[in-house]
mmCIF file of C-alpha atoms and ligand atoms in Angstrom:
data_model
loop_
_atom_site.group_PDB
_atom_site.id
_atom_site.type_symbol
_atom_site.label_atom_id
_atom_site.label_comp_id
_atom_site.label_asym_id
_atom_site.label_seq_id
_atom_site.Cartn_x
_atom_site.Cartn_y
_atom_site.Cartn_z
ATOM 1 C CA UNK A 1 1.621 12.922 12.057
ATOM 2 C CA UNK A 2 -0.873 15.672 11.367
ATOM 3 C CA UNK A 3 -3.117 16.801 14.151
ATOM 4 C CA UNK A 4 -5.529 19.626 13.914
ATOM 5 C CA UNK A 5 -8.971 20.821 13.008
ATOM 6 C CA UNK A 6 -10.264 20.829 9.448
ATOM 7 C CA UNK A 7 -13.488 21.807 7.758
ATOM 8 C CA UNK A 8 -13.460 18.442 6.004
ATOM 9 C CA UNK A 9 -11.511 15.202 6.336
ATOM 10 C CA UNK A 10 -11.786 13.078 3.194
ATOM 11 C CA UNK A 11 -10.839 9.488 4.002
ATOM 12 C CA UNK A 12 -9.424 7.516 1.050
ATOM 13 C CA UNK A 13 -7.136 8.706 -1.736
ATOM 14 C CA UNK A 14 -8.658 6.683 -4.588
ATOM 15 C CA UNK A 15 -10.134 8.417 -7.640
ATOM 16 C CA UNK A 16 -13.299 9.511 -5.828
ATOM 17 C CA UNK A 17 -11.665 10.703 -2.577
ATOM 18 C CA UNK A 18 -8.884 12.531 -4.399
ATOM 19 C CA UNK A 19 -11.358 14.405 -6.632
ATOM 20 C CA UNK A 20 -13.624 15.157 -3.689
ATOM 21 C CA UNK A 21 -10.715 16.633 -1.676
ATOM 22 C CA UNK A 22 -9.767 18.893 -4.603
ATOM 23 C CA UNK A 23 -13.379 20.033 -5.059
ATOM 24 C CA UNK A 24 -13.857 20.862 -1.374
ATOM 25 C CA UNK A 25 -10.518 22.719 -1.233
ATOM 26 C CA UNK A 26 -11.505 24.697 -4.359
ATOM 27 C CA UNK A 27 -14.717 25.656 -2.550
ATOM 28 C CA UNK A 28 -12.586 27.297 0.143
ATOM 29 C CA UNK A 29 -12.708 24.575 2.789
ATOM 30 C CA UNK A 30 -9.715 23.568 4.873
ATOM 31 C CA UNK A 31 -9.319 19.947 3.803
ATOM 32 C CA UNK A 32 -7.275 16.951 4.967
ATOM 33 C CA UNK A 33 -7.046 13.941 2.649
ATOM 34 C CA UNK A 34 -6.462 10.966 4.912
ATOM 35 C CA UNK A 35 -5.154 7.741 3.421
ATOM 36 C CA UNK A 36 -2.141 6.140 1.759
ATOM 37 C CA UNK A 37 -1.125 7.128 -1.770
ATOM 38 C CA UNK A 38 -2.492 4.371 -4.053
ATOM 39 C CA UNK A 39 0.169 2.060 -5.519
ATOM 40 C CA UNK A 40 1.926 3.149 -8.717
ATOM 41 C CA UNK A 41 1.693 1.387 -12.078
ATOM 42 C CA UNK A 42 0.988 -2.358 -11.834
ATOM 43 C CA UNK A 43 4.120 -4.523 -11.654
ATOM 44 C CA UNK A 44 3.631 -6.075 -15.119
ATOM 45 C CA UNK A 45 3.364 -2.618 -16.695
ATOM 46 C CA UNK A 46 6.376 -1.256 -14.820
ATOM 47 C CA UNK A 47 8.424 -4.326 -15.774
ATOM 48 C CA UNK A 48 7.496 -3.962 -19.454
ATOM 49 C CA UNK A 49 5.655 -7.316 -19.437
ATOM 50 C CA UNK A 50 2.423 -5.546 -20.334
ATOM 51 C CA UNK A 51 1.826 -2.613 -22.655
ATOM 52 C CA UNK A 52 -1.341 -1.460 -20.920
ATOM 53 C CA UNK A 53 -2.680 -1.327 -17.376
ATOM 54 C CA UNK A 54 -5.219 -4.142 -16.985
ATOM 55 C CA UNK A 55 -7.595 -1.710 -15.291
ATOM 56 C CA UNK A 56 -8.959 0.553 -17.995
ATOM 57 C CA UNK A 57 -11.897 2.764 -17.041
ATOM 58 C CA UNK A 58 -14.550 3.922 -19.461
ATOM 59 C CA UNK A 59 -15.320 7.524 -18.580
ATOM 60 C CA UNK A 60 -18.455 9.303 -19.710
ATOM 61 C CA UNK A 61 -18.451 12.909 -20.811
ATOM 62 C CA UNK A 62 -20.024 13.790 -17.433
ATOM 63 C CA UNK A 63 -16.913 12.377 -15.703
ATOM 64 C CA UNK A 64 -14.748 14.273 -18.195
ATOM 65 C CA UNK A 65 -16.503 17.526 -17.235
ATOM 66 C CA UNK A 66 -15.945 16.888 -13.508
ATOM 67 C CA UNK A 67 -12.266 16.128 -14.135
ATOM 68 C CA UNK A 68 -11.976 19.251 -16.319
ATOM 69 C CA UNK A 69 -13.505 21.486 -13.630
ATOM 70 C CA UNK A 70 -10.967 20.099 -11.162
ATOM 71 C CA UNK A 71 -8.143 20.910 -13.590
ATOM 72 C CA UNK A 72 -7.273 17.225 -14.113
ATOM 73 C CA UNK A 73 -8.592 16.457 -17.572
ATOM 74 C CA UNK A 74 -5.853 18.272 -19.519
ATOM 75 C CA UNK A 75 -3.215 16.142 -17.753
ATOM 76 C CA UNK A 76 -5.152 12.925 -18.394
ATOM 77 C CA UNK A 77 -5.844 13.789 -22.044
ATOM 78 C CA UNK A 78 -2.177 14.692 -22.590
ATOM 79 C CA UNK A 79 -1.287 11.047 -21.951
ATOM 80 C CA UNK A 80 -2.285 7.839 -23.697
ATOM 81 C CA UNK A 81 -6.044 7.338 -23.837
ATOM 82 C CA UNK A 82 -8.695 5.903 -26.120
ATOM 83 C CA UNK A 83 -12.094 7.222 -27.135
ATOM 84 C CA UNK A 84 -15.342 5.731 -28.312
ATOM 85 C CA UNK A 85 -17.709 7.388 -30.744
ATOM 86 C CA UNK A 86 -20.165 4.492 -30.851
ATOM 87 C CA UNK A 87 -21.474 1.633 -28.728
ATOM 88 C CA UNK A 88 -22.779 -1.641 -30.060
ATOM 89 C CA UNK A 89 -24.669 -3.818 -27.576
ATOM 90 C CA UNK A 90 -26.185 -7.114 -28.650
ATOM 91 C CA UNK A 91 -27.584 -10.299 -27.204
ATOM 92 C CA UNK A 92 -26.310 -13.812 -27.813
ATOM 93 C CA UNK A 93 -29.685 -15.460 -27.195
ATOM 94 C CA UNK A 94 -31.945 -13.230 -29.302
ATOM 95 C CA UNK A 95 -31.759 -10.743 -32.192
ATOM 96 C CA UNK A 96 -31.997 -7.836 -29.697
ATOM 97 C CA UNK A 97 -29.406 -5.136 -30.334
ATOM 98 C CA UNK A 98 -28.968 -1.468 -29.619
ATOM 99 C CA UNK A 99 -26.513 1.090 -30.958
ATOM 100 C CA UNK A 100 -25.549 4.556 -29.849
ATOM 101 C CA UNK A 101 -23.655 7.022 -32.017
ATOM 102 C CA UNK A 102 -21.981 10.262 -31.020
ATOM 103 C CA UNK A 103 -23.034 11.840 -34.329
ATOM 104 C CA UNK A 104 -26.714 11.310 -33.540
ATOM 105 C CA UNK A 105 -26.223 13.125 -30.229
ATOM 106 C CA UNK A 106 -24.163 15.917 -31.761
ATOM 107 C CA UNK A 107 -21.230 14.969 -29.516
ATOM 108 C CA UNK A 108 -17.617 14.500 -30.644
ATOM 109 C CA UNK A 109 -17.360 11.281 -28.593
ATOM 110 C CA UNK A 110 -19.514 9.177 -26.262
ATOM 111 C CA UNK A 111 -16.681 8.693 -23.808
ATOM 112 C CA UNK A 112 -13.067 7.884 -23.144
ATOM 113 C CA UNK A 113 -11.014 4.876 -22.079
ATOM 114 C CA UNK A 114 -8.211 5.679 -19.650
ATOM 115 C CA UNK A 115 -5.853 3.430 -17.735
ATOM 116 C CA UNK A 116 -6.596 3.699 -14.019
ATOM 117 C CA UNK A 117 -2.906 4.123 -13.155
ATOM 118 C CA UNK A 118 -2.829 7.195 -15.424
ATOM 119 C CA UNK A 119 -5.787 8.757 -13.611
ATOM 120 C CA UNK A 120 -4.219 8.088 -10.202
ATOM 121 C CA UNK A 121 -0.853 9.488 -11.335
ATOM 122 C CA UNK A 122 -2.351 12.769 -12.626
ATOM 123 C CA UNK A 123 -4.612 13.075 -9.587
ATOM 124 C CA UNK A 124 -1.836 12.514 -7.058
ATOM 125 C CA UNK A 125 0.639 14.774 -8.826
ATOM 126 C CA UNK A 126 -1.966 17.501 -8.464
ATOM 127 C CA UNK A 127 -2.788 16.623 -4.826
ATOM 128 C CA UNK A 128 0.892 16.769 -3.911
ATOM 129 C CA UNK A 129 1.196 20.152 -5.647
ATOM 130 C CA UNK A 130 -1.793 21.481 -3.695
ATOM 131 C CA UNK A 131 -0.319 20.137 -0.456
ATOM 132 C CA UNK A 132 3.004 21.876 -1.192
ATOM 133 C CA UNK A 133 1.233 25.181 -1.712
ATOM 134 C CA UNK A 134 -0.777 24.648 1.483
ATOM 135 C CA UNK A 135 -4.229 24.400 -0.139
ATOM 136 C CA UNK A 136 -4.879 21.017 1.464
ATOM 137 C CA UNK A 137 -3.156 18.591 3.832
ATOM 138 C CA UNK A 138 -2.157 15.055 2.917
ATOM 139 C CA UNK A 139 -2.227 12.665 5.860
ATOM 140 C CA UNK A 140 -0.835 9.257 4.801
ATOM 141 C CA UNK A 141 -2.518 7.256 7.559
ATOM 142 C CA UNK A 142 -5.421 4.875 7.909
ATOM 143 C CA UNK A 143 -8.484 5.734 9.958
ATOM 144 C CA UNK A 144 -9.001 3.315 12.825
ATOM 145 C CA UNK A 145 -11.599 5.004 15.014
ATOM 146 C CA UNK A 146 -14.298 7.635 14.806
ATOM 147 C CA UNK A 147 -16.141 9.691 17.400
ATOM 148 C CA UNK A 148 -19.080 11.100 15.473
ATOM 149 C CA UNK A 149 -19.058 14.438 17.235
ATOM 150 C CA UNK A 150 -22.734 15.358 17.631
ATOM 151 C CA UNK A 151 -22.849 19.151 17.908
ATOM 152 C CA UNK A 152 -19.026 19.387 17.929
ATOM 153 C CA UNK A 153 -16.390 18.193 15.486
ATOM 154 C CA UNK A 154 -15.975 14.527 14.583
ATOM 155 C CA UNK A 155 -12.701 12.984 15.813
ATOM 156 C CA UNK A 156 -10.773 10.513 13.681
ATOM 157 C CA UNK A 157 -8.258 8.165 15.274
ATOM 158 C CA UNK A 158 -5.388 7.364 12.897
ATOM 159 C CA UNK A 159 -2.986 4.453 12.923
ATOM 160 C CA UNK A 160 0.470 5.246 14.230
ATOM 161 C CA UNK A 161 1.391 7.029 17.446
ATOM 162 C CA UNK A 162 -2.174 7.694 18.552
ATOM 163 C CA UNK A 163 -2.614 10.621 16.184
ATOM 164 C CA UNK A 164 -6.042 12.201 15.885
ATOM 165 C CA UNK A 165 -7.682 14.691 13.589
ATOM 166 C CA UNK A 166 -10.852 16.786 14.001
ATOM 167 C CA UNK A 167 -13.244 17.800 11.254
ATOM 168 C CA UNK A 168 -16.721 19.285 10.849
ATOM 169 C CA UNK A 169 -17.364 16.966 7.918
ATOM 170 C CA UNK A 170 -15.978 13.472 7.378
ATOM 171 C CA UNK A 171 -16.237 12.198 3.802
ATOM 172 C CA UNK A 172 -15.895 8.430 3.591
ATOM 173 C CA UNK A 173 -14.233 7.632 0.245
ATOM 174 C CA UNK A 174 -12.497 4.561 1.606
ATOM 175 C CA UNK A 175 -13.930 2.074 -0.853
ATOM 176 C CA UNK A 176 -16.377 -0.813 -0.812
ATOM 177 C CA UNK A 177 -15.220 -2.139 2.583
ATOM 178 C CA UNK A 178 -15.351 1.344 4.120
ATOM 179 C CA UNK A 179 -14.121 1.389 7.708
ATOM 180 C CA UNK A 180 -15.585 4.864 8.229
ATOM 181 C CA UNK A 181 -19.025 3.668 7.106
ATOM 182 C CA UNK A 182 -18.784 0.805 9.572
ATOM 183 C CA UNK A 183 -17.606 3.103 12.386
ATOM 184 C CA UNK A 184 -20.501 5.472 11.632
ATOM 185 C CA UNK A 185 -22.894 2.534 12.008
ATOM 186 C CA UNK A 186 -24.292 2.807 8.479
ATOM 187 C CA UNK A 187 -25.617 -0.529 7.251
ATOM 188 C CA UNK A 188 -25.315 -1.850 3.715
ATOM 189 C CA UNK A 189 -27.529 -4.133 1.698
ATOM 190 C CA UNK A 190 -26.504 -6.228 -1.277
ATOM 191 C CA UNK A 191 -24.361 -9.241 -1.925
ATOM 192 C CA UNK A 192 -22.240 -11.004 -4.507
ATOM 193 C CA UNK A 193 -23.378 -11.170 -8.124
ATOM 194 C CA UNK A 194 -21.907 -14.694 -8.209
ATOM 195 C CA UNK A 195 -19.808 -13.365 -11.069
ATOM 196 C CA UNK A 196 -16.185 -12.431 -11.583
ATOM 197 C CA UNK A 197 -14.902 -9.946 -14.131
ATOM 198 C CA UNK A 198 -11.969 -11.198 -16.188
ATOM 199 C CA UNK A 199 -9.850 -8.351 -17.574
ATOM 200 C CA UNK A 200 -7.141 -8.518 -20.241
ATOM 201 C CA UNK A 201 -5.673 -6.628 -23.189
ATOM 202 C CA UNK A 202 -5.986 -8.166 -26.642
ATOM 203 C CA UNK A 203 -4.859 -7.296 -30.133
ATOM 204 C CA UNK A 204 -7.637 -7.517 -32.720
ATOM 205 C CA UNK A 205 -7.341 -8.432 -36.370
ATOM 206 C CA UNK A 206 -9.862 -5.776 -37.457
ATOM 207 C CA UNK A 207 -9.787 -2.180 -36.192
ATOM 208 C CA UNK A 208 -12.152 -1.414 -33.324
ATOM 209 C CA UNK A 209 -13.561 1.589 -35.207
ATOM 210 C CA UNK A 210 -13.689 3.745 -32.048
ATOM 211 C CA UNK A 211 -16.544 1.560 -30.859
ATOM 212 C CA UNK A 212 -17.237 0.024 -27.441
ATOM 213 C CA UNK A 213 -18.600 -3.484 -28.051
ATOM 214 C CA UNK A 214 -20.735 -5.326 -25.517
ATOM 215 C CA UNK A 215 -22.356 -8.716 -26.005
ATOM 216 C CA UNK A 216 -24.725 -10.261 -23.475
ATOM 217 C CA UNK A 217 -23.953 -13.965 -23.067
ATOM 218 C CA UNK A 218 -25.981 -16.433 -20.959
ATOM 219 C CA UNK A 219 -23.421 -16.229 -18.084
ATOM 220 C CA UNK A 220 -22.847 -12.465 -18.277
ATOM 221 C CA UNK A 221 -21.733 -9.671 -20.607
ATOM 222 C CA UNK A 222 -18.380 -9.273 -22.325
ATOM 223 C CA UNK A 223 -17.205 -5.748 -23.160
ATOM 224 C CA UNK A 224 -14.408 -4.762 -25.514
ATOM 225 C CA UNK A 225 -13.195 -1.226 -24.856
ATOM 226 C CA UNK A 226 -11.212 0.486 -27.632
ATOM 227 C CA UNK A 227 -7.713 1.632 -26.692
ATOM 228 C CA UNK A 228 -5.644 4.383 -28.356
ATOM 229 C CA UNK A 229 -4.241 1.801 -30.820
ATOM 230 C CA UNK A 230 -6.969 0.901 -33.329
ATOM 231 C CA UNK A 231 -5.973 -2.760 -33.081
ATOM 232 C CA UNK A 232 -6.002 -3.067 -29.258
ATOM 233 C CA UNK A 233 -8.921 -3.524 -26.861
ATOM 234 C CA UNK A 234 -9.264 -3.925 -23.114
ATOM 235 C CA UNK A 235 -11.847 -6.561 -22.225
ATOM 236 C CA UNK A 236 -14.074 -6.995 -19.174
ATOM 237 C CA UNK A 237 -15.788 -10.392 -19.272
ATOM 238 C CA UNK A 238 -18.274 -10.995 -16.468
ATOM 239 C CA UNK A 239 -19.008 -14.648 -15.966
ATOM 240 C CA UNK A 240 -19.504 -17.370 -13.375
ATOM 241 C CA UNK A 241 -16.611 -17.860 -10.913
ATOM 242 C CA UNK A 242 -15.921 -21.358 -12.314
ATOM 243 C CA UNK A 243 -15.793 -20.095 -15.897
ATOM 244 C CA UNK A 244 -13.621 -17.146 -14.841
ATOM 245 C CA UNK A 245 -11.156 -19.579 -13.237
ATOM 246 C CA UNK A 246 -11.134 -21.675 -16.410
ATOM 247 C CA UNK A 247 -10.519 -18.575 -18.554
ATOM 248 C CA UNK A 248 -7.573 -17.561 -16.355
ATOM 249 C CA UNK A 249 -6.040 -21.024 -16.553
ATOM 250 C CA UNK A 250 -6.352 -21.480 -20.328
ATOM 251 C CA UNK A 251 -3.339 -21.289 -22.594
ATOM 252 C CA UNK A 252 -3.098 -17.792 -24.138
ATOM 253 C CA UNK A 253 -4.193 -19.045 -27.588
ATOM 254 C CA UNK A 254 -7.222 -20.845 -26.158
ATOM 255 C CA UNK A 255 -8.161 -17.774 -24.113
ATOM 256 C CA UNK A 256 -7.891 -15.516 -27.164
ATOM 257 C CA UNK A 257 -10.011 -18.001 -29.110
ATOM 258 C CA UNK A 258 -12.671 -17.957 -26.391
ATOM 259 C CA UNK A 259 -12.757 -14.134 -26.480
ATOM 260 C CA UNK A 260 -12.983 -14.154 -30.283
ATOM 261 C CA UNK A 261 -15.948 -16.521 -30.112
ATOM 262 C CA UNK A 262 -17.623 -14.630 -27.247
ATOM 263 C CA UNK A 263 -17.380 -11.424 -29.284
ATOM 264 C CA UNK A 264 -18.762 -13.233 -32.331
ATOM 265 C CA UNK A 265 -15.504 -12.396 -34.113
ATOM 266 C CA UNK A 266 -16.774 -8.850 -34.713
ATOM 267 C CA UNK A 267 -13.156 -7.679 -34.525
ATOM 268 C CA UNK A 268 -11.736 -10.732 -36.234
ATOM 269 C CA UNK A 269 -9.261 -13.059 -34.539
ATOM 270 C CA UNK A 270 -7.930 -11.841 -31.197
ATOM 271 C CA UNK A 271 -4.494 -12.323 -29.605
ATOM 272 C CA UNK A 272 -3.788 -12.049 -25.888
ATOM 273 C CA UNK A 273 -1.199 -9.450 -24.891
ATOM 274 C CA UNK A 274 0.158 -9.584 -21.353
ATOM 275 C CA UNK A 275 -1.406 -10.917 -18.158
ATOM 276 C CA UNK A 276 -5.020 -11.578 -17.168
ATOM 277 C CA UNK A 277 -6.775 -10.871 -13.861
ATOM 278 C CA UNK A 278 -10.219 -11.321 -12.339
ATOM 279 C CA UNK A 279 -12.250 -9.269 -9.868
ATOM 280 C CA UNK A 280 -15.119 -10.551 -7.724
ATOM 281 C CA UNK A 281 -18.244 -8.530 -8.416
ATOM 282 C CA UNK A 282 -20.825 -7.463 -5.867
ATOM 283 C CA UNK A 283 -23.727 -5.098 -5.591
ATOM 284 C CA UNK A 284 -23.844 -3.058 -2.440
ATOM 285 C CA UNK A 285 -25.790 0.014 -1.387
ATOM 286 C CA UNK A 286 -25.511 1.935 1.885
ATOM 287 C CA UNK A 287 -28.770 2.388 3.808
ATOM 288 C CA UNK A 288 -27.959 6.120 4.112
ATOM 289 C CA UNK A 289 -25.430 8.366 2.402
ATOM 290 C CA UNK A 290 -25.275 10.848 5.314
ATOM 291 C CA UNK A 291 -25.252 10.175 9.044
ATOM 292 C CA UNK A 292 -24.451 13.042 11.381
ATOM 293 C CA UNK A 293 -21.124 14.504 10.259
ATOM 294 C CA UNK A 294 -20.270 11.566 7.978
ATOM 295 C CA UNK A 295 -21.065 11.493 4.241
ATOM 296 C CA UNK A 296 -20.377 8.504 1.981
ATOM 297 C CA UNK A 297 -19.129 8.836 -1.610
ATOM 298 C CA UNK A 298 -17.879 6.477 -4.331
ATOM 299 C CA UNK A 299 -17.736 2.760 -3.660
ATOM 300 C CA UNK A 300 -18.200 3.417 0.076
ATOM 301 C CA UNK A 301 -21.745 4.493 -0.820
ATOM 302 C CA UNK A 302 -22.619 2.293 -3.757
ATOM 303 C CA UNK A 303 -20.931 -0.552 -5.635
ATOM 304 C CA UNK A 304 -22.425 -1.537 -8.957
ATOM 305 C CA UNK A 305 -21.699 -4.000 -11.716
ATOM 306 C CA UNK A 306 -19.056 -2.441 -13.973
ATOM 307 C CA UNK A 307 -20.976 -3.340 -17.131
ATOM 308 C CA UNK A 308 -24.638 -3.539 -16.392
ATOM 309 C CA UNK A 309 -24.995 -1.011 -13.555
HETATM 310 C C1 LIG B 401 -13.554 -4.953 -13.286
HETATM 311 C C2 LIG B 401 -14.012 -3.554 -12.983
HETATM 312 C C3 LIG B 401 -14.179 -2.641 -14.025
HETATM 313 C C4 LIG B 401 -14.595 -1.337 -13.759
HETATM 314 N N1 LIG B 401 -14.762 -0.480 -14.797
HETATM 315 C C5 LIG B 401 -15.151 0.788 -14.563
HETATM 316 C C6 LIG B 401 -15.294 1.718 -15.637
HETATM 317 O O1 LIG B 401 -15.103 1.371 -16.797
HETATM 318 N N2 LIG B 401 -15.657 3.005 -15.352
HETATM 319 C C7 LIG B 401 -15.888 3.405 -14.051
HETATM 320 O O2 LIG B 401 -16.202 4.588 -13.832
HETATM 321 N N3 LIG B 401 -15.782 2.541 -13.009
HETATM 322 C C8 LIG B 401 -15.412 1.254 -13.235
HETATM 323 N N4 LIG B 401 -15.291 0.384 -12.199
HETATM 324 C C9 LIG B 401 -15.596 0.859 -10.845
HETATM 325 C C10 LIG B 401 -14.464 1.729 -10.300
HETATM 326 O O3 LIG B 401 -13.223 1.041 -10.388
HETATM 327 C C11 LIG B 401 -14.754 2.071 -8.817
HETATM 328 O O4 LIG B 401 -16.089 2.548 -8.699
HETATM 329 C C12 LIG B 401 -13.803 3.142 -8.306
HETATM 330 O O5 LIG B 401 -12.466 2.713 -8.389
HETATM 331 C C13 LIG B 401 -14.125 3.450 -6.842
HETATM 332 O O6 LIG B 401 -13.272 4.483 -6.409
HETATM 333 P P1 LIG B 401 -13.245 4.912 -4.881
HETATM 334 O O7 LIG B 401 -12.281 6.067 -4.824
HETATM 335 O O8 LIG B 401 -14.641 5.095 -4.360
HETATM 336 O O9 LIG B 401 -12.671 3.637 -4.076
HETATM 337 P P2 LIG B 401 -11.244 2.924 -4.147
HETATM 338 O O10 LIG B 401 -10.628 3.074 -5.491
HETATM 339 O O11 LIG B 401 -11.474 1.546 -3.615
HETATM 340 O O12 LIG B 401 -10.329 3.747 -3.137
HETATM 341 C C14 LIG B 401 -10.486 3.652 -1.747
HETATM 342 C C15 LIG B 401 -9.236 4.228 -1.088
HETATM 343 O O13 LIG B 401 -9.447 4.272 0.337
HETATM 344 C C16 LIG B 401 -8.258 3.864 0.999
HETATM 345 N N5 LIG B 401 -8.638 3.354 2.328
HETATM 346 C C17 LIG B 401 -9.292 2.201 2.621
HETATM 347 N N6 LIG B 401 -9.474 2.077 3.942
HETATM 348 C C18 LIG B 401 -8.937 3.187 4.509
HETATM 349 C C19 LIG B 401 -8.818 3.649 5.865
HETATM 350 N N7 LIG B 401 -9.300 2.952 6.919
HETATM 351 N N8 LIG B 401 -8.199 4.837 6.096
HETATM 352 C C20 LIG B 401 -7.712 5.582 5.048
HETATM 353 N N9 LIG B 401 -7.810 5.185 3.750
HETATM 354 C C21 LIG B 401 -8.409 4.005 3.489
HETATM 355 C C22 LIG B 401 -7.644 2.826 0.089
HETATM 356 O O14 LIG B 401 -6.249 2.711 0.329
HETATM 357 C C23 LIG B 401 -7.957 3.408 -1.311
HETATM 358 O O15 LIG B 401 -6.933 4.254 -1.774
HETATM 359 C C24 LIG B 401 -14.881 -0.930 -12.423
HETATM 360 C C25 LIG B 401 -14.723 -1.845 -11.365
HETATM 361 C C26 LIG B 401 -14.300 -3.141 -11.639
HETATM 362 C C27 LIG B 401 -14.131 -4.118 -10.500
#
């Protein structure tokens, strides 16, 4: 197990921690990325029971630029990904509607849709390459204790054989339930949205026209994100926990019918492809992003609603 002193210890190897470790190493810092490698492709995808990862992230052009500066975008763009040139947002209870078009902004696209497993794969391939060439250290352990350090280095206690690690800066990228944030004594405010997000992949009768569709329903918004195939979308439907449970339990045809109706049949009749899942949604904001030698990033700092911010 790695021991030693680093300029920065980034805790958490998710998308935010992995990118942060690469950025700090590129800035010339001696960096340790502490945390397990995130799991590979979801079981259904690996087993061929699903064509797409259920977790598809919409990335803005700002995220694309960050990934490009870190040398990750080319690898992501070389694989399967979708793009959206327009967004259509409308309300079920009123005539209110808004549209955004890339052409009006002079941009080639408004953003991209990328399967999360693809991002993690490209990121970790790169992290492992950097570790092999000695640019950063990968420490596949979980942080269990923290001595904040004061004027000296912070000390991290890792699981397994009492290993420790010292760093001038500790970056907490260990997600919404951040252990490092808790150990640093940083409070959070927020709570559940009383909503769950149902995610699924559906085939659509009409092409998605490179458009991200979002309709605000009384119980929460439904979003249809265009995939690389013009007749496939990834949906995120935020709704009450009871309705989310009902949507998960429906027969596939009934579920697809409910999505078609919720989307006002803008893409014609929909057909479910593969499994469904639901995520509990919460809003959460740390009282401080920096405390002594600890800095919070990503979900450790701020968790927001995936659709409405
Ligand atoms: C339904 C849904 C849809 C979403 N859609 C989008 C979208 O379209 N676009 C978008 O940008 N975002 C989206 N998000 C949000 C996005 O998924 C998160 O903001 C992002 O994954 C957070 O990344 P992270 O690296 O901060 O945390 P995480 O991905 O949670 O990673 C935290 C890492 O820390 C590790 N870890 C935890 N504890 C320890 C410890 N003690 N020691 C060491 N390591 C530890 C974990 O193993 C994990 O690898 C969505 C979220 C949801 C729920």
